[in-house]
XYZ file of C-alpha atoms in Angstrom:
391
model
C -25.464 37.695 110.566
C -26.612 38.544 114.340
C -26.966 36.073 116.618
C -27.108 35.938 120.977
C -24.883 32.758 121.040
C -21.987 31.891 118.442
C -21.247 28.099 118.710
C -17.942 27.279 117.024
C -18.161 23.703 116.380
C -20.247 20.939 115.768
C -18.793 17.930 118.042
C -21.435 16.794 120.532
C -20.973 19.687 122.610
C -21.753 22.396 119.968
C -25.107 20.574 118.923
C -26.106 20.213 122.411
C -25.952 23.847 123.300
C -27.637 24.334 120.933
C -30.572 22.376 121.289
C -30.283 23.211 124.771
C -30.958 26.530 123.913
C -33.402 26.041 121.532
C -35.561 24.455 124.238
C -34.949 27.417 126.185
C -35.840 29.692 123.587
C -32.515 31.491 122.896
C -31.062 31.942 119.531
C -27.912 30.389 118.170
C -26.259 29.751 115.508
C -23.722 26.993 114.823
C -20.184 27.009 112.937
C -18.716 23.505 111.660
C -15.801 23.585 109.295
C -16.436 19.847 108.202
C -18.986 18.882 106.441
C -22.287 17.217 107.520
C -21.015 13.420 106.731
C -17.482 14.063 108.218
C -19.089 14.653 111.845
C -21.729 11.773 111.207
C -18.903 9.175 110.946
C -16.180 10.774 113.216
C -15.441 7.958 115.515
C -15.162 9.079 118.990
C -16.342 8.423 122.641
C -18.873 5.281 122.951
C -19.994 5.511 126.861
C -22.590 7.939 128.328
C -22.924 8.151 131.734
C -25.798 8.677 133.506
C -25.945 12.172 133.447
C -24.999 12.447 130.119
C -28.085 9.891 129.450
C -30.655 11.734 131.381
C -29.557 15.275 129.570
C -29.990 14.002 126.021
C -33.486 12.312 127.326
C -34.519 15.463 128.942
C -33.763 17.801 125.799
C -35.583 15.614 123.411
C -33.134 13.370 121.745
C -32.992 10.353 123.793
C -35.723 7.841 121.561
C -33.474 6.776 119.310
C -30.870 5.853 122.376
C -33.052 4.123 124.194
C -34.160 1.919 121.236
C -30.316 1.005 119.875
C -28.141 1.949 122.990
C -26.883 -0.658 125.023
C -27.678 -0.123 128.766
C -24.227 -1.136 130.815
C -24.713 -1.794 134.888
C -20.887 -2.621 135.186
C -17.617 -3.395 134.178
C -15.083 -6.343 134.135
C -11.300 -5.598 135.378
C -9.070 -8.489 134.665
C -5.349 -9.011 136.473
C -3.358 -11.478 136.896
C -5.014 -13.962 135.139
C -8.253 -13.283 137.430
C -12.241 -11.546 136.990
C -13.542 -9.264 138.853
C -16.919 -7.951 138.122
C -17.574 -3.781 139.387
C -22.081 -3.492 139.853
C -22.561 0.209 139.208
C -26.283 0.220 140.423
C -25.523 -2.153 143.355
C -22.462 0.625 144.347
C -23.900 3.848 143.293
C -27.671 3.813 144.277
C -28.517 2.940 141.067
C -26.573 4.655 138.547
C -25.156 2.952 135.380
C -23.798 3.604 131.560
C -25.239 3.633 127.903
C -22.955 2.256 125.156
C -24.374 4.638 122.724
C -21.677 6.196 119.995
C -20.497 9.561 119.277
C -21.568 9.466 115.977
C -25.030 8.460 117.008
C -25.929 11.380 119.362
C -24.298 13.599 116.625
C -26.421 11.886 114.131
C -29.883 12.940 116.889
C -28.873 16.345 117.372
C -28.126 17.527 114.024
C -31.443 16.027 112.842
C -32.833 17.431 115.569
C -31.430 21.022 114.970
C -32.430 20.774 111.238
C -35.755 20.349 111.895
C -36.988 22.888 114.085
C -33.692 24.406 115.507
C -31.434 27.726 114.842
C -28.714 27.718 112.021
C -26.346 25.204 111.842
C -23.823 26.158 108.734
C -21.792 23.281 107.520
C -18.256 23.587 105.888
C -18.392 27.260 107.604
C -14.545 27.627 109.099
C -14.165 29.954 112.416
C -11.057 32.215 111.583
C -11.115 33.644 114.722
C -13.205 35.291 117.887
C -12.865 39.239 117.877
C -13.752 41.027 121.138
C -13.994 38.780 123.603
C -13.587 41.276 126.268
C -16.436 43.609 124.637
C -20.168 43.378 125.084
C -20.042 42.783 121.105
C -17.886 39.587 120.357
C -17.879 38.252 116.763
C -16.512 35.501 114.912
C -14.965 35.549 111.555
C -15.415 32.579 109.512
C -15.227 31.699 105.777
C -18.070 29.708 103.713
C -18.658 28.721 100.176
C -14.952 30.792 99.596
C -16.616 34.134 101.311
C -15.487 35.676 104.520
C -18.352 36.306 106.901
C -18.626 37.774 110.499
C -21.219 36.529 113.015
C -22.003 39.198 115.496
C -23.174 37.668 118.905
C -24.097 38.505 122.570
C -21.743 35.484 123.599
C -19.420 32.800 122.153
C -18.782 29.667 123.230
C -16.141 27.451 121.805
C -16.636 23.782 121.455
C -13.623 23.251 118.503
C -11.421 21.321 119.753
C -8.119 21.480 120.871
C -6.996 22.456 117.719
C -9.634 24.921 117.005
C -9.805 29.241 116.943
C -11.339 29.850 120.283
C -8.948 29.023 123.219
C -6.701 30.991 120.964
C -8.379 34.491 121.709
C -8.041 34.374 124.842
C -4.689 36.314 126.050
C -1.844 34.105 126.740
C -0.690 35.934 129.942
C -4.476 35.696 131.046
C -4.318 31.824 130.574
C -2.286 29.105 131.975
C -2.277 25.445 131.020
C -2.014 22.236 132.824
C -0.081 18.672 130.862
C 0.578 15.340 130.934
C 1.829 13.120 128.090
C 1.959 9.310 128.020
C 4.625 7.446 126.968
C 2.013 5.345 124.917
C -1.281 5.185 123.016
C -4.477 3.337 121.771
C -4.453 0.692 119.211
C -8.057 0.963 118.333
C -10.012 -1.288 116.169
C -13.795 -2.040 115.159
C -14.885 -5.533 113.715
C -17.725 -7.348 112.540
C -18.053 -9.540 115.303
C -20.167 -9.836 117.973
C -18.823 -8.798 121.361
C -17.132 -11.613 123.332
C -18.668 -10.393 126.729
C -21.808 -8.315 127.326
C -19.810 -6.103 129.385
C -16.837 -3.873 128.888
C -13.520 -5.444 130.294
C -10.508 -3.507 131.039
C -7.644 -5.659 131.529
C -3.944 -5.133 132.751
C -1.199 -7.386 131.888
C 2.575 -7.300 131.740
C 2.082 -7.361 128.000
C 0.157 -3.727 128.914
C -3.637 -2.790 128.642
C -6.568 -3.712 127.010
C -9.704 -3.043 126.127
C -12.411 -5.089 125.057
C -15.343 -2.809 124.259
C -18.570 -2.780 121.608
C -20.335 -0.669 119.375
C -23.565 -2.694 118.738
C -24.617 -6.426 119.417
C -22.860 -7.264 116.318
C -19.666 -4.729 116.269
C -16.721 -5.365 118.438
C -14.527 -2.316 119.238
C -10.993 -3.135 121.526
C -7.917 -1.622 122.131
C -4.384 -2.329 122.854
C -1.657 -0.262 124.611
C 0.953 0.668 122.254
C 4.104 2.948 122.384
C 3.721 6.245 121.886
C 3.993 6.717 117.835
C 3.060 3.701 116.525
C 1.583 3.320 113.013
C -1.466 0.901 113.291
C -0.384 -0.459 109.820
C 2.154 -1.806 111.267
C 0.125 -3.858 112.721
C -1.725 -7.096 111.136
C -5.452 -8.277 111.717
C -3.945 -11.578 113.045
C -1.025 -9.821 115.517
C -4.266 -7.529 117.191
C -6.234 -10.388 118.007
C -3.248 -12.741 118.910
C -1.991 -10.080 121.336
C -5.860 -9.235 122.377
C -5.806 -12.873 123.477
C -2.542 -12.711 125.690
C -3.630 -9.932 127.400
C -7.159 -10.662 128.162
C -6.272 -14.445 129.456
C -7.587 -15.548 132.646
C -8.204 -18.652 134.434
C -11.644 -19.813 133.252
C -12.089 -22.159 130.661
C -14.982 -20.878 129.806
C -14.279 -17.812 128.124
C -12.956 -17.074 124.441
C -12.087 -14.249 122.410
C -13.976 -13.669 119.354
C -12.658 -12.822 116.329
C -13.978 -11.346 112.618
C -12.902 -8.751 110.074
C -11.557 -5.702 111.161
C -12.778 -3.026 109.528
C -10.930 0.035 111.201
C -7.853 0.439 112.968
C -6.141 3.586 114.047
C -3.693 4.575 116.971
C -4.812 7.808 119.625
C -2.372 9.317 121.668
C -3.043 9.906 125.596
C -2.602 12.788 127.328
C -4.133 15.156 129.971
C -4.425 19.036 129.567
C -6.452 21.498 131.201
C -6.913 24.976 130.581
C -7.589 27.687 132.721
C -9.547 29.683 133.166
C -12.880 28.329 130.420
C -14.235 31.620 130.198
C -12.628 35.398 128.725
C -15.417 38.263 128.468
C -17.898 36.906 126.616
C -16.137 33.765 125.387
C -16.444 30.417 126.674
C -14.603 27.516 126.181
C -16.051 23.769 126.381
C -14.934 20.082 125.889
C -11.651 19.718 124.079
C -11.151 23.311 123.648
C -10.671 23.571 127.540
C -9.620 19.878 128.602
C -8.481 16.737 127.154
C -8.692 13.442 129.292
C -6.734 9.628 128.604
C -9.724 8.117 127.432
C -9.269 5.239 130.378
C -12.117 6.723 132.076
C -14.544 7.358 129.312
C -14.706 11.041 130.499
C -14.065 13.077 127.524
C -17.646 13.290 125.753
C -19.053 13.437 129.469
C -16.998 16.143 130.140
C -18.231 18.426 127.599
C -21.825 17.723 127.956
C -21.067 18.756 131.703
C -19.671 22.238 130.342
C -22.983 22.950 128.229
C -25.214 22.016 130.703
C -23.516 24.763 133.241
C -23.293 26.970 130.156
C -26.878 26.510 129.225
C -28.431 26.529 132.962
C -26.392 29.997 133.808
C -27.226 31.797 130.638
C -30.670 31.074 131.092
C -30.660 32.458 134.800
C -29.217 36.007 133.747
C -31.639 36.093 131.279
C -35.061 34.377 132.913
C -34.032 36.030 136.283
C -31.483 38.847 135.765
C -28.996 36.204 137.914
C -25.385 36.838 136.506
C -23.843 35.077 139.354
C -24.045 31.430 137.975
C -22.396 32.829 134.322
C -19.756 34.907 136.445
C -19.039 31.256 138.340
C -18.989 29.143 134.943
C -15.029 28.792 134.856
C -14.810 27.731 138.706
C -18.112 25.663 138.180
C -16.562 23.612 135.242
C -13.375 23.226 136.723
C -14.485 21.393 139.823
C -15.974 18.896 137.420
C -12.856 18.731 135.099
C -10.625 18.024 137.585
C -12.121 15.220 139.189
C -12.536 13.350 136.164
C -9.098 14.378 135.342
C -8.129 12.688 138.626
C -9.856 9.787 137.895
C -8.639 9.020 134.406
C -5.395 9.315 135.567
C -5.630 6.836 137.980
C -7.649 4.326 135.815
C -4.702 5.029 133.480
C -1.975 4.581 135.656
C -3.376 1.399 137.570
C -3.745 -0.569 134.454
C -1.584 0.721 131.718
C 2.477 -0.736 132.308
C 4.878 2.304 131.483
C 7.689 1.554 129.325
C 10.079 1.338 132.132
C 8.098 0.607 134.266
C 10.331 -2.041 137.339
C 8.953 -4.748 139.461
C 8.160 -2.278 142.346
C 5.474 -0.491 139.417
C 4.281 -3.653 138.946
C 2.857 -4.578 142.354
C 2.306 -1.239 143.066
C -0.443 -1.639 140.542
C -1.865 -4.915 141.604
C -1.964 -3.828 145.066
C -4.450 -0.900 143.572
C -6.263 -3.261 141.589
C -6.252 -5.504 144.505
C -7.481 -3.129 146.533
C -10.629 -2.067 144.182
C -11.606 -5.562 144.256
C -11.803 -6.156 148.162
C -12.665 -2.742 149.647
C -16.501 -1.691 148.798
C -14.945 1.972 149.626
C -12.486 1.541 146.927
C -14.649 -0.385 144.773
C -17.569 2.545 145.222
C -15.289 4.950 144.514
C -14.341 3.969 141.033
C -17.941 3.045 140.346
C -19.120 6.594 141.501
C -16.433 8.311 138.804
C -17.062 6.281 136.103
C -20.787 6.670 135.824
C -20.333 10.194 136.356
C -19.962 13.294 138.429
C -22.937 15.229 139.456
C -24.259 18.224 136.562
């Protein structure tokens, strides 16, 4: 099997590169080693920013979006026991969010790229990317118990952390960037409807939370937890007790909902960065490259970012003979990466209370939050990062 670009991986990035370069008339062909329904109901990421919005419009997979997404012009911080609202459009020259999830866009794309788009081979697992540094790269993968090769022009790796890609790429040629939390994510979706049209990040001396959504009528939250929890340790009843300590303010007017939870499960934080993204004739994108604390609802965003640049230079060397924006695709990414890695660091930091953490790290942090909430600079600032950097 010949193709010009080998995608390994199916996540959102994968299927957007590709239908990116469908519409731009170059071949690909996709690897997933799950099958279809595993990457349909893969709970991930649930906020698009606006450039991650305009991209899926712009290739062709926004309808569905802008009929069931849930258009977001701000969000609520809460501290000490007080609300403060954060306008995106009023702070960012109109800019805002979608609340549209993972497994939705996934859901477009692969439609999309089953209907008029290149090959996309399910349960087909990437054993590895050969020549890298050649003009002929090739990955080896396995399907239906047969080993196959997939000869390409270029690859580009959107597997994951975990996956084959970063892995061909020379350890002395490579060096990584880490930070691990001393906590994690309590995560949870019930049948409830949302008990504020807005996403509300809250800090307490209890820790964080989160109180999020998935539709009008599915609540999604999360609570800070140490770092190895099980979340079946944890009963329906002690979520949304703690849920209510930690989102309590001073207005009389608001409650917290509660229904059945129908999913719980605990994610780990950390921050990791790879460089360089790019080997030969490989290139690395989303997780495969970078991993963000998902604070700052970066992580999806991220990898759109890296297809985009992937997408736009490979189409100016070969529209316009231009290798100078593929030559620049590491540096270009990186830029990107690091900012939001900046950012999600401080939204994690600010409003997450470390384990020993003293009473200097506590006002330390509600002088920050203070600080967002009476400077327009500050408060423009964090509005600017979360509804995204520029493509």
């Amino acid at each position: 099997m010949r193709t010009t670009v080998g995608i390994v991986g199916a996540g959102p990035a994968g299927l957007l590169l590709a239908r990116l370069l469908h519409n731009a008339g170059i071949e690909s062909v996709v690897l997933e080693s799950r099958d279809r329904a595993y990457v349909e109901r893969r709970q991930r990421a649930g906020i698009l920013e606006q450039g991650t919005v305009d991209v899926l419009r712009a290739a062709g997979v926004g309808a569905r979006m802008d009929r069931e997404g849930l258009p977001h012009d701000g969000i609520e911080l809460r501290f000490d026991r007080r609300r403060h609202r954060v306008d995106f459009p009023a702070l960012t020259g109109g800019r805002s969010v979608m609340v549209y999830a993972q497994t939705e866009v996934c859901k477009d794309l692969i439609a999309a790229q089953l209907a008029d788009g290149g090959p996309l081979l399910f349960e087909a697992e990437a054993l590895g990317v050969e020549g890298a540094d050649t003009d002929a790269p090739r990955v080896r993968f396995r399907r239906d118990g047969v080993e196959d090769v997939l000869d390409c022009d270029y690859v580009v790796g959107c597997d994951g952390f975990w996956g084959v890609a970063r892995a061909a790429i020379p350890e002395a040629l490579g060096r990584t960037y880490e930070r691990t939390y001393p906590f994690g994510w309590l995560g949870i979706l019930a049948d409830v409807a949302p008990s504020h049209d807005e996403l509300v990040y809250a800090r307490s001396d209890r820790g964080f939370a989160l109180l999020s959504m998935r539709s009008p009528s599915v609540t999604r939250a999360y609570l800070q937890v140490p770092e190895g929890t099980d979340a079946a340790d944890w009963s329906d009843g002690e979520i949304w007790d703690e849920l209510d300590r930690r989102l309590e303010v001073d207005d009389p007017g608001w409650r917290l909902a509660r229904g059945p939870i129908t999913a719980k499960s605990v994610t780990p934080m950390r921050s990791y960065v790879h460089e360089p993204m790019r080997h030969g004739r490989l290139f690395l994108a989303g997780d495969a490259a970078h991993i963000v604390p998902p604070t700052g609802a970066k992580g999806l965003n991220l990898a759109v970012g890296d297809v985009v640049t992937f997408a736009r230079a490979l189409a100016a060397l070969l529209d316009k003979g231009d290798a100078g924006p593929l030559d620049a695709y590491s540096e270009t990414c990186l830029r990107r990466v690091w900012q939001a890695e900046r950012f999600s660091y401080a939204m994690t930091t600010m409003l997450h209370r470390a384990p020993d953490a003293s009473a200097f790290d506590d006002r330390i942090q509600l002088a920050a939050l203070d600080r967002v909430t009476t400077s327009r600079a500050a408060e423009a600032d964090l509005a600017e990062a979360y509804t995204g950097f520029p493509l």
